[in-house]
Every structure is written in C-alpha cells, then in structure tokens.
Amino acid sequence: MVSMTANITNEVVEDTDGGDEAGDRPAHRAPRIHDVARLAGVSVATVSMVMNDSPRISRPTATRVRSVAERLGYRASRAARALRGMKSRTMVVFVPSCSQGMADLYIGGLLNGVREAAHQAGYRLLLEQAAHSGPDNQANRPGFDAEEVEGILCVGCTVADVPHEMLDLPLMLIDSSPSKCRIDHVTSDYTGAMTQAVKHLKELGHRQIALVRPAGVDHREFEMLVAFRQAMSDAGISQGSVLAQAERSESGGSEASADLLDRHPRITAMIAADDRMAVGILHQLSSRGLDCPKDISVISLGDLGPAAYATPGISAVSLPLSEVGRLGCERFIERLRGEIASVAERLPTHLVARASTGRANVTVSIRQDRHRQ
C-alpha cells in the first residue's frame, strides 16, 4: 500500500493547533517528515508544502513547522538551499518498468515533451525506471540523493512507482490522473478518446464492440475500462462489455483478439488500447482469413506511428502525448516557483479515420467455420 503522503503538493489540509512535544524520535535514525508533522501538530502534506515554500500555508503555521524542522535537523541542507534561492534546477523523472524501457513509443512521446520544456527552462532531468517490489520497497531505492532534486515527475506511471522515502518531495503526474486523492496532474482525455472511438464505430453500424485493454500493471487499465463502459452506455449500446487484457505489444494484441474471437464470434469491431496491440489484431485476423474492415473493424488509441503505416492503415484516436509531457513539465516548474497553486488538466484528443474501420458486417456466423477450415 502506497503512503498517501503522495498528495503532498496538492491537497489543502486543515491544520491543528499546537504540537505534541512528547515521543521524540529514536536517536539512531535521521529525522523524517512524519516526525516534523507529529511534533508540529500538522499533517505530512502541510510539512511538505512549508518545506517547498507553498503560499497556501499561513505564516504562523509555516513558522512553527520550520522551527520544528530546524530543531530536528530535518533536511536542513535542502530547506536552507531553498530559502536562499539556490535551487538545484534538477528534477527526477520516473517511468514505468516495461520490456522496451525508454524505447517504448508511449513513454518516448511523453519524454520528448518533458525534455523540451525542461531544456527551455534550464532544468536537468534524472531518469529512473520504476521497479515494483515488496512491502519494504527495497527494489525502488533511488540512485541519487533526494536532497539534490527539486521534485518528481511521474511520466506514464503513478506514485506507486516512487520510493516511499521520496514521497515528501513535490510531485506531478504526467498522463496519469489520481483516483482517490488530489495530486497535480496533466493527462490525455482518455474518456473523450474512448467516446470518440465508440461514436465512430456506432456511426458505422457497429453494436458488437470489444475492448483489448492493457494488463493491470499499466496505470491506464482501469481508466480505459471505465471510459469504455461509459462510452458504450452513452452511445445506447446495452450489450455486456466484451473485454480482453494483454501486454501492450503486437503479440499481446494477437493473443487477446484470438481469445475474443473464440469466445465472441459475433464481434464486428475491436478497440485496441495501443497501436502495437492493433497491429497484433490485424495479424490475428489475417491468420484466420478474416478481412479488415469487411469482417472486423479495428481502431486504436495512440496514433504514435505504426497505425499510419500498417496494412490497412489503422484508424486511431490521436493522444497528444508530447504536448502532455511538455505542458506537465511547464506546470510543474510553475508550481516549484510558487506561481500557481494546483494543476489538474486534461488535453483533448482527435479521431484519425483510416482504412481499418468500415461499415459493420452483420453476417458473422460463418466466421468460426471459416477459421476451422
């Protein structure tokens, strides 16, 4: 379970009066943000905002928190450097652990925008690939000193990918949105993207529509599922959701679509959560002697490159990943400078119709026989 101190830079909290001076920390370990919060009588979020010069905290509270932090020696070097205006101008970027790493088209699109904005603002980036671990979070130990960075950008991942000891730093989610707490974020409008995909297929007469969504380790899995069900309901398509999960790869798309076609032979359209998954679906259709879009229409979310050059060209809802990365980094720098109070932005998507979507073919009962032959 990830500590909810992850909402440190974003959630307005109610302060309590005074502080409990009892229960000093053990002498054998360095002071932690929880120690400061307990002795100052405030929340962990408040301590973090004070340490990062947030204008949202009252002067008396900020004075009390700084006094306790100084007495305990909590991050004295970083706090003193911030007060002197000597910022490190360095941010750490966490990206999810995946088979293709930094070469992943999705991550690469976001990083391009982040790099551009950071370079223009004179900031240095430290890249860290997240590694999921056990309860002690040992595998997520950072390869840098937390006192040397101003904040964290979670690019294509969530706070679950950040080491626990770093969750008191300012944090921004890039192309991820929080579900249970308020965290600064800039993301693509996945609800709008799914609505556009379903609407496009409905206008072509499709009613038997399946979703091939990313596996559970992908932070977008739940958001896409909710958006798909809502879009189908809004479109007046009352059938039960036809779903499959797969890795974001060509093989994942091929295997998932095979499973869907075996279980639901009357499907006339599939929505893929990734361009590479859509390419895998095309491969599976071809291996079964099925035509796209005559037998099955295919549309993806992304439009990152493979969609335009596949055969047939894959219809896609274009995600503005580079712009999301650029704007997210710009907003984060503004937050670090105290120029804005919070960030919660969703950037619009747009449909690019290509040859992989066409009129629904309701004569689908012969598919299984054709595949067996």
Short mmCIF file of C-alpha atoms in Angstrom, two decimals, residues 28-321:
data_model
loop_
_atom_site.label_atom_id
_atom_site.label_comp_id
_atom_site.label_asym_id
_atom_site.label_seq_id
_atom_site.Cartn_x
_atom_site.Cartn_y
_atom_site.Cartn_z
CA HIS A 28 19.67 6.08 15.84
CA ARG A 29 17.85 7.30 12.70
CA ALA A 30 17.60 10.51 10.71
CA PRO A 31 14.52 12.69 11.22
CA ARG A 32 11.61 12.05 8.87
CA ILE A 33 8.75 14.16 7.65
CA HIS A 34 6.40 12.25 9.94
CA ASP A 35 8.47 13.35 12.94
CA VAL A 36 8.16 17.00 11.97
CA ALA A 37 4.42 16.66 11.34
CA ARG A 38 3.78 14.97 14.69
CA LEU A 39 5.78 17.47 16.74
CA ALA A 40 4.41 20.49 14.88
CA GLY A 41 0.84 19.20 15.15
CA VAL A 42 0.13 19.32 11.43
CA SER A 43 -0.29 16.88 8.55
CA VAL A 44 2.56 15.47 6.49
CA ALA A 45 1.15 17.36 3.50
CA THR A 46 1.44 20.64 5.38
CA VAL A 47 5.08 19.99 6.30
CA SER A 48 5.91 19.28 2.67
CA MET A 49 4.22 22.45 1.45
CA VAL A 50 6.05 24.52 4.05
CA MET A 51 9.41 23.00 3.06
CA ASN A 52 8.63 23.86 -0.57
CA ASP A 53 7.60 27.47 0.15
CA SER A 54 3.93 26.99 -0.74
CA PRO A 55 1.92 30.22 -0.34
CA ARG A 56 -1.10 28.17 0.74
CA ILE A 57 0.10 27.75 4.33
CA SER A 58 -0.41 30.50 6.91
CA ARG A 59 2.67 32.30 8.25
CA PRO A 60 2.21 31.15 11.89
CA THR A 61 1.91 27.52 10.80
CA ALA A 62 4.90 27.79 8.46
CA THR A 63 6.98 29.35 11.24
CA ARG A 64 6.06 26.56 13.66
CA VAL A 65 6.86 23.84 11.14
CA ARG A 66 10.21 25.37 10.20
CA SER A 67 11.13 25.72 13.86
CA VAL A 68 10.46 22.02 14.50
CA ALA A 69 12.28 21.01 11.30
CA GLU A 70 15.32 23.07 12.28
CA ARG A 71 15.35 21.63 15.80
CA LEU A 72 15.22 18.06 14.44
CA GLY A 73 17.64 18.74 11.60
CA TYR A 74 15.11 17.58 9.03
CA ARG A 75 16.55 18.05 5.52
CA ALA A 76 18.34 21.13 6.74
CA SER A 77 20.55 21.42 3.69
CA ARG A 78 17.69 21.28 1.19
CA ALA A 79 15.49 23.62 3.20
CA ALA A 80 18.32 26.13 3.67
CA ARG A 81 19.20 25.99 -0.02
CA ALA A 82 15.58 26.65 -0.96
CA LEU A 83 15.33 29.60 1.43
CA ARG A 84 18.48 31.11 -0.09
CA GLY A 85 17.02 30.71 -3.57
CA MET A 86 19.79 28.26 -4.52
CA LYS A 87 17.60 25.73 -6.32
CA SER A 88 19.21 22.63 -7.78
CA ARG A 89 17.27 23.03 -11.04
CA THR A 90 17.15 19.26 -11.23
CA MET A 91 14.09 17.03 -11.46
CA VAL A 92 13.88 13.26 -11.36
CA VAL A 93 11.68 11.53 -13.93
CA PHE A 94 10.20 8.14 -13.03
CA VAL A 95 8.99 5.99 -15.93
CA PRO A 96 7.28 2.60 -15.64
CA SER A 97 9.15 -0.65 -15.89
CA CYS A 98 8.41 -2.23 -19.28
CA SER A 99 10.09 -4.58 -21.72
CA GLN A 100 11.10 -1.81 -24.13
CA GLY A 101 12.15 0.67 -21.46
CA MET A 102 12.89 4.16 -22.73
CA ALA A 103 12.36 2.96 -26.32
CA ASP A 104 8.65 2.42 -25.68
CA LEU A 105 6.71 4.64 -28.11
CA TYR A 106 4.24 5.75 -25.46
CA ILE A 107 6.90 6.69 -22.92
CA GLY A 108 9.08 8.22 -25.62
CA GLY A 109 6.27 10.51 -26.75
CA LEU A 110 5.76 11.84 -23.23
CA LEU A 111 9.51 12.20 -22.56
CA ASN A 112 10.03 14.24 -25.72
CA GLY A 113 7.67 16.89 -24.41
CA VAL A 114 9.14 16.80 -20.90
CA ARG A 115 12.70 17.15 -22.22
CA GLU A 116 11.77 20.11 -24.41
CA ALA A 117 10.14 22.05 -21.57
CA ALA A 118 12.90 21.23 -19.08
CA HIS A 119 15.62 22.30 -21.51
CA GLN A 120 13.91 25.61 -22.24
CA ALA A 121 13.59 26.33 -18.51
CA GLY A 122 17.19 25.37 -17.77
CA TYR A 123 16.37 22.24 -15.76
CA ARG A 124 18.31 19.00 -15.69
CA LEU A 125 16.49 15.63 -15.75
CA LEU A 126 17.48 12.43 -13.97
CA LEU A 127 15.76 9.36 -15.43
CA GLU A 128 14.77 6.47 -13.18
CA GLN A 129 12.90 3.35 -14.30
CA ALA A 130 10.43 2.17 -11.69
CA ALA A 131 10.77 -1.31 -10.25
CA HIS A 132 7.90 -2.81 -8.27
CA SER A 133 8.98 -4.51 -5.08
CA GLY A 134 7.85 -5.96 -1.77
CA PRO A 135 6.50 -4.14 1.28
CA ASP A 136 9.89 -2.69 2.22
CA ASN A 137 10.17 -1.14 -1.27
CA GLN A 138 13.83 -2.17 -1.44
CA ALA A 139 13.87 -2.53 -5.23
CA ASN A 140 12.83 1.07 -5.64
CA ARG A 141 15.86 2.60 -3.91
CA PRO A 142 16.82 5.69 -5.94
CA GLY A 143 20.25 6.06 -7.47
CA PHE A 144 20.59 9.68 -6.37
CA ASP A 145 20.41 11.89 -3.31
CA ALA A 146 16.89 13.21 -2.75
CA GLU A 147 18.35 16.46 -1.43
CA GLU A 148 19.78 17.18 -4.86
CA VAL A 149 16.44 17.29 -6.72
CA GLU A 150 13.58 19.76 -6.53
CA GLY A 151 10.77 17.39 -7.40
CA ILE A 152 9.49 14.30 -9.16
CA LEU A 153 7.74 13.83 -12.50
CA CYS A 154 5.85 10.54 -12.78
CA VAL A 155 5.80 10.04 -16.55
CA GLY A 156 3.31 7.41 -17.62
CA CYS A 157 3.21 5.95 -14.12
CA THR A 158 1.82 6.67 -10.66
CA VAL A 159 3.03 7.36 -7.13
CA ALA A 160 3.19 3.58 -6.62
CA ASP A 161 6.38 3.65 -8.71
CA VAL A 162 8.11 6.20 -6.45
CA PRO A 163 10.27 5.11 -3.47
CA HIS A 164 8.49 5.77 -0.19
CA GLU A 165 11.31 7.90 1.17
CA MET A 166 10.88 10.36 -1.72
CA LEU A 167 7.16 10.98 -1.33
CA ASP A 168 7.74 14.18 0.61
CA LEU A 169 9.15 15.87 -2.49
CA PRO A 170 6.90 17.91 -4.82
CA LEU A 171 5.34 15.55 -7.35
CA MET A 172 3.49 15.79 -10.68
CA LEU A 173 1.70 13.03 -12.61
CA ILE A 174 2.23 13.11 -16.39
CA ASP A 175 -0.53 11.31 -18.35
CA SER A 176 -1.94 9.79 -15.20
CA SER A 177 -4.75 11.06 -13.01
CA PRO A 178 -5.36 10.26 -9.33
CA SER A 179 -8.50 8.36 -8.41
CA LYS A 180 -8.74 8.81 -4.64
CA CYS A 181 -6.83 11.99 -3.78
CA ARG A 182 -5.83 15.30 -5.26
CA ILE A 183 -2.43 15.20 -6.95
CA ASP A 184 -1.15 17.65 -9.54
CA HIS A 185 -1.55 16.12 -12.99
CA VAL A 186 -1.69 16.76 -16.73
CA THR A 187 -3.12 13.93 -18.80
CA SER A 188 -4.73 12.99 -22.09
CA ASP A 189 -8.52 12.92 -22.04
CA TYR A 190 -9.00 9.15 -22.13
CA THR A 191 -12.72 9.45 -21.51
CA GLY A 192 -13.04 11.71 -24.54
CA ALA A 193 -10.80 9.41 -26.59
CA MET A 194 -12.91 6.36 -25.84
CA THR A 195 -16.09 8.30 -26.55
CA GLN A 196 -14.73 9.27 -29.98
CA ALA A 197 -13.77 5.69 -30.79
CA VAL A 198 -17.14 4.23 -29.78
CA LYS A 199 -19.05 7.02 -31.56
CA HIS A 200 -17.09 6.41 -34.78
CA LEU A 201 -17.86 2.69 -34.69
CA LYS A 202 -21.51 3.27 -33.84
CA GLU A 203 -21.91 5.60 -36.82
CA LEU A 204 -20.62 2.74 -38.99
CA GLY A 205 -23.35 0.47 -37.63
CA HIS A 206 -21.30 -1.50 -35.09
CA ARG A 207 -23.02 -2.77 -31.96
CA GLN A 208 -20.85 -5.77 -31.07
CA ILE A 209 -17.70 -3.92 -29.95
CA ALA A 210 -14.83 -5.36 -27.91
CA LEU A 211 -12.04 -3.65 -25.97
CA VAL A 212 -8.50 -5.00 -25.82
CA ARG A 213 -7.09 -3.13 -22.84
CA PRO A 214 -3.62 -3.12 -21.26
CA ALA A 215 -2.76 -5.54 -18.50
CA GLY A 216 -3.20 -4.49 -14.87
CA VAL A 217 0.38 -3.25 -14.42
CA ASP A 218 -0.46 -0.40 -16.81
CA HIS A 219 -1.80 2.59 -14.88
CA ARG A 220 -4.33 3.35 -17.65
CA GLU A 221 -6.04 -0.04 -17.49
CA PHE A 222 -8.79 0.91 -15.04
CA GLU A 223 -9.34 4.36 -16.57
CA MET A 224 -9.79 2.88 -20.04
CA LEU A 225 -12.20 0.25 -18.77
CA VAL A 226 -14.39 2.81 -17.01
CA ALA A 227 -14.29 5.11 -20.05
CA PHE A 228 -15.24 2.26 -22.41
CA ARG A 229 -18.25 1.20 -20.36
CA GLN A 230 -19.40 4.80 -20.02
CA ALA A 231 -18.98 5.48 -23.75
CA MET A 232 -20.93 2.34 -24.65
CA SER A 233 -23.72 3.33 -22.26
CA ASP A 234 -23.82 6.90 -23.62
CA ALA A 235 -24.00 5.51 -27.16
CA GLY A 236 -27.05 3.46 -26.19
CA ILE A 237 -25.29 0.14 -26.71
CA SER A 238 -26.64 -2.02 -23.89
CA GLN A 239 -24.68 -5.24 -24.52
CA GLY A 240 -22.42 -6.51 -21.77
CA SER A 241 -18.81 -5.41 -22.05
CA VAL A 242 -16.69 -7.69 -24.24
CA LEU A 243 -13.17 -7.43 -22.87
CA ALA A 244 -9.69 -8.87 -23.01
CA GLN A 245 -6.45 -7.87 -21.31
CA ALA A 246 -2.99 -8.08 -22.85
CA GLU A 247 0.52 -6.71 -22.75
CA ARG A 248 0.99 -3.56 -24.85
CA SER A 249 2.68 -5.36 -27.74
CA GLU A 250 1.93 -6.96 -31.09
CA SER A 251 1.91 -10.44 -29.57
CA GLY A 252 -0.37 -9.24 -26.77
CA GLY A 253 -2.89 -7.85 -29.25
CA SER A 254 -2.80 -11.01 -31.34
CA GLU A 255 -3.36 -13.33 -28.38
CA ALA A 256 -6.11 -11.19 -26.88
CA SER A 257 -8.02 -10.90 -30.16
CA ALA A 258 -7.76 -14.66 -30.69
CA ASP A 259 -9.37 -15.19 -27.32
CA LEU A 260 -12.11 -12.67 -28.09
CA LEU A 261 -12.94 -14.20 -31.47
CA ASP A 262 -13.12 -17.69 -29.97
CA ARG A 263 -15.42 -16.56 -27.14
CA HIS A 264 -17.47 -13.94 -29.04
CA PRO A 265 -17.66 -14.84 -32.75
CA ARG A 266 -20.25 -12.12 -33.44
CA ILE A 267 -17.89 -9.24 -32.69
CA THR A 268 -17.75 -6.74 -35.56
CA ALA A 269 -15.25 -4.23 -34.14
CA MET A 270 -12.34 -4.03 -31.70
CA ILE A 271 -10.82 -1.08 -29.88
CA ALA A 272 -7.14 -1.54 -29.01
CA ALA A 273 -5.54 0.41 -26.17
CA ASP A 274 -2.27 0.73 -28.11
CA ASP A 275 -1.17 0.91 -31.76
CA ARG A 276 1.05 -2.15 -31.42
CA MET A 277 -1.83 -4.13 -29.98
CA ALA A 278 -3.88 -3.08 -33.01
CA VAL A 279 -1.13 -4.36 -35.35
CA GLY A 280 -1.28 -7.68 -33.49
CA ILE A 281 -5.05 -7.80 -34.00
CA LEU A 282 -4.56 -7.32 -37.76
CA HIS A 283 -2.09 -10.22 -37.74
CA GLN A 284 -4.58 -12.47 -35.96
CA LEU A 285 -7.40 -11.54 -38.36
CA SER A 286 -5.18 -12.31 -41.35
CA SER A 287 -4.18 -15.69 -39.92
CA ARG A 288 -7.87 -16.59 -39.62
CA GLY A 289 -8.71 -15.50 -43.14
CA LEU A 290 -10.74 -12.55 -41.89
CA ASP A 291 -10.74 -9.23 -43.68
CA CYS A 292 -10.28 -5.84 -42.02
CA PRO A 293 -12.55 -3.91 -42.12
CA LYS A 294 -15.04 -6.10 -44.03
CA ASP A 295 -15.27 -8.70 -41.26
CA ILE A 296 -13.81 -6.81 -38.31
CA SER A 297 -13.10 -3.10 -37.90
CA VAL A 298 -10.12 -2.08 -35.75
CA ILE A 299 -9.38 1.25 -34.07
CA SER A 300 -6.61 2.12 -31.62
CA LEU A 301 -5.78 4.75 -29.04
CA GLY A 302 -2.45 6.44 -29.67
CA ASP A 303 -1.62 7.12 -33.34
CA LEU A 304 2.08 7.07 -32.48
CA GLY A 305 3.47 5.80 -35.80
CA PRO A 306 2.62 2.15 -36.53
CA ALA A 307 -1.05 2.96 -37.09
CA ALA A 308 -0.46 5.08 -40.20
CA TYR A 309 1.88 2.57 -41.88
CA ALA A 310 0.07 -0.71 -41.18
CA THR A 311 -1.89 -2.52 -43.91
CA PRO A 312 -4.63 -1.45 -43.85
CA GLY A 313 -3.92 1.89 -42.18
CA ILE A 314 -5.35 1.77 -38.67
CA SER A 315 -7.97 4.28 -37.60
CA ALA A 316 -6.85 5.85 -34.33
CA VAL A 317 -7.74 8.39 -31.69
CA SER A 318 -4.62 10.53 -31.51
CA LEU A 319 -3.27 11.11 -27.99
CA PRO A 320 -1.32 14.40 -27.57
CA LEU A 321 1.49 12.74 -25.63
#
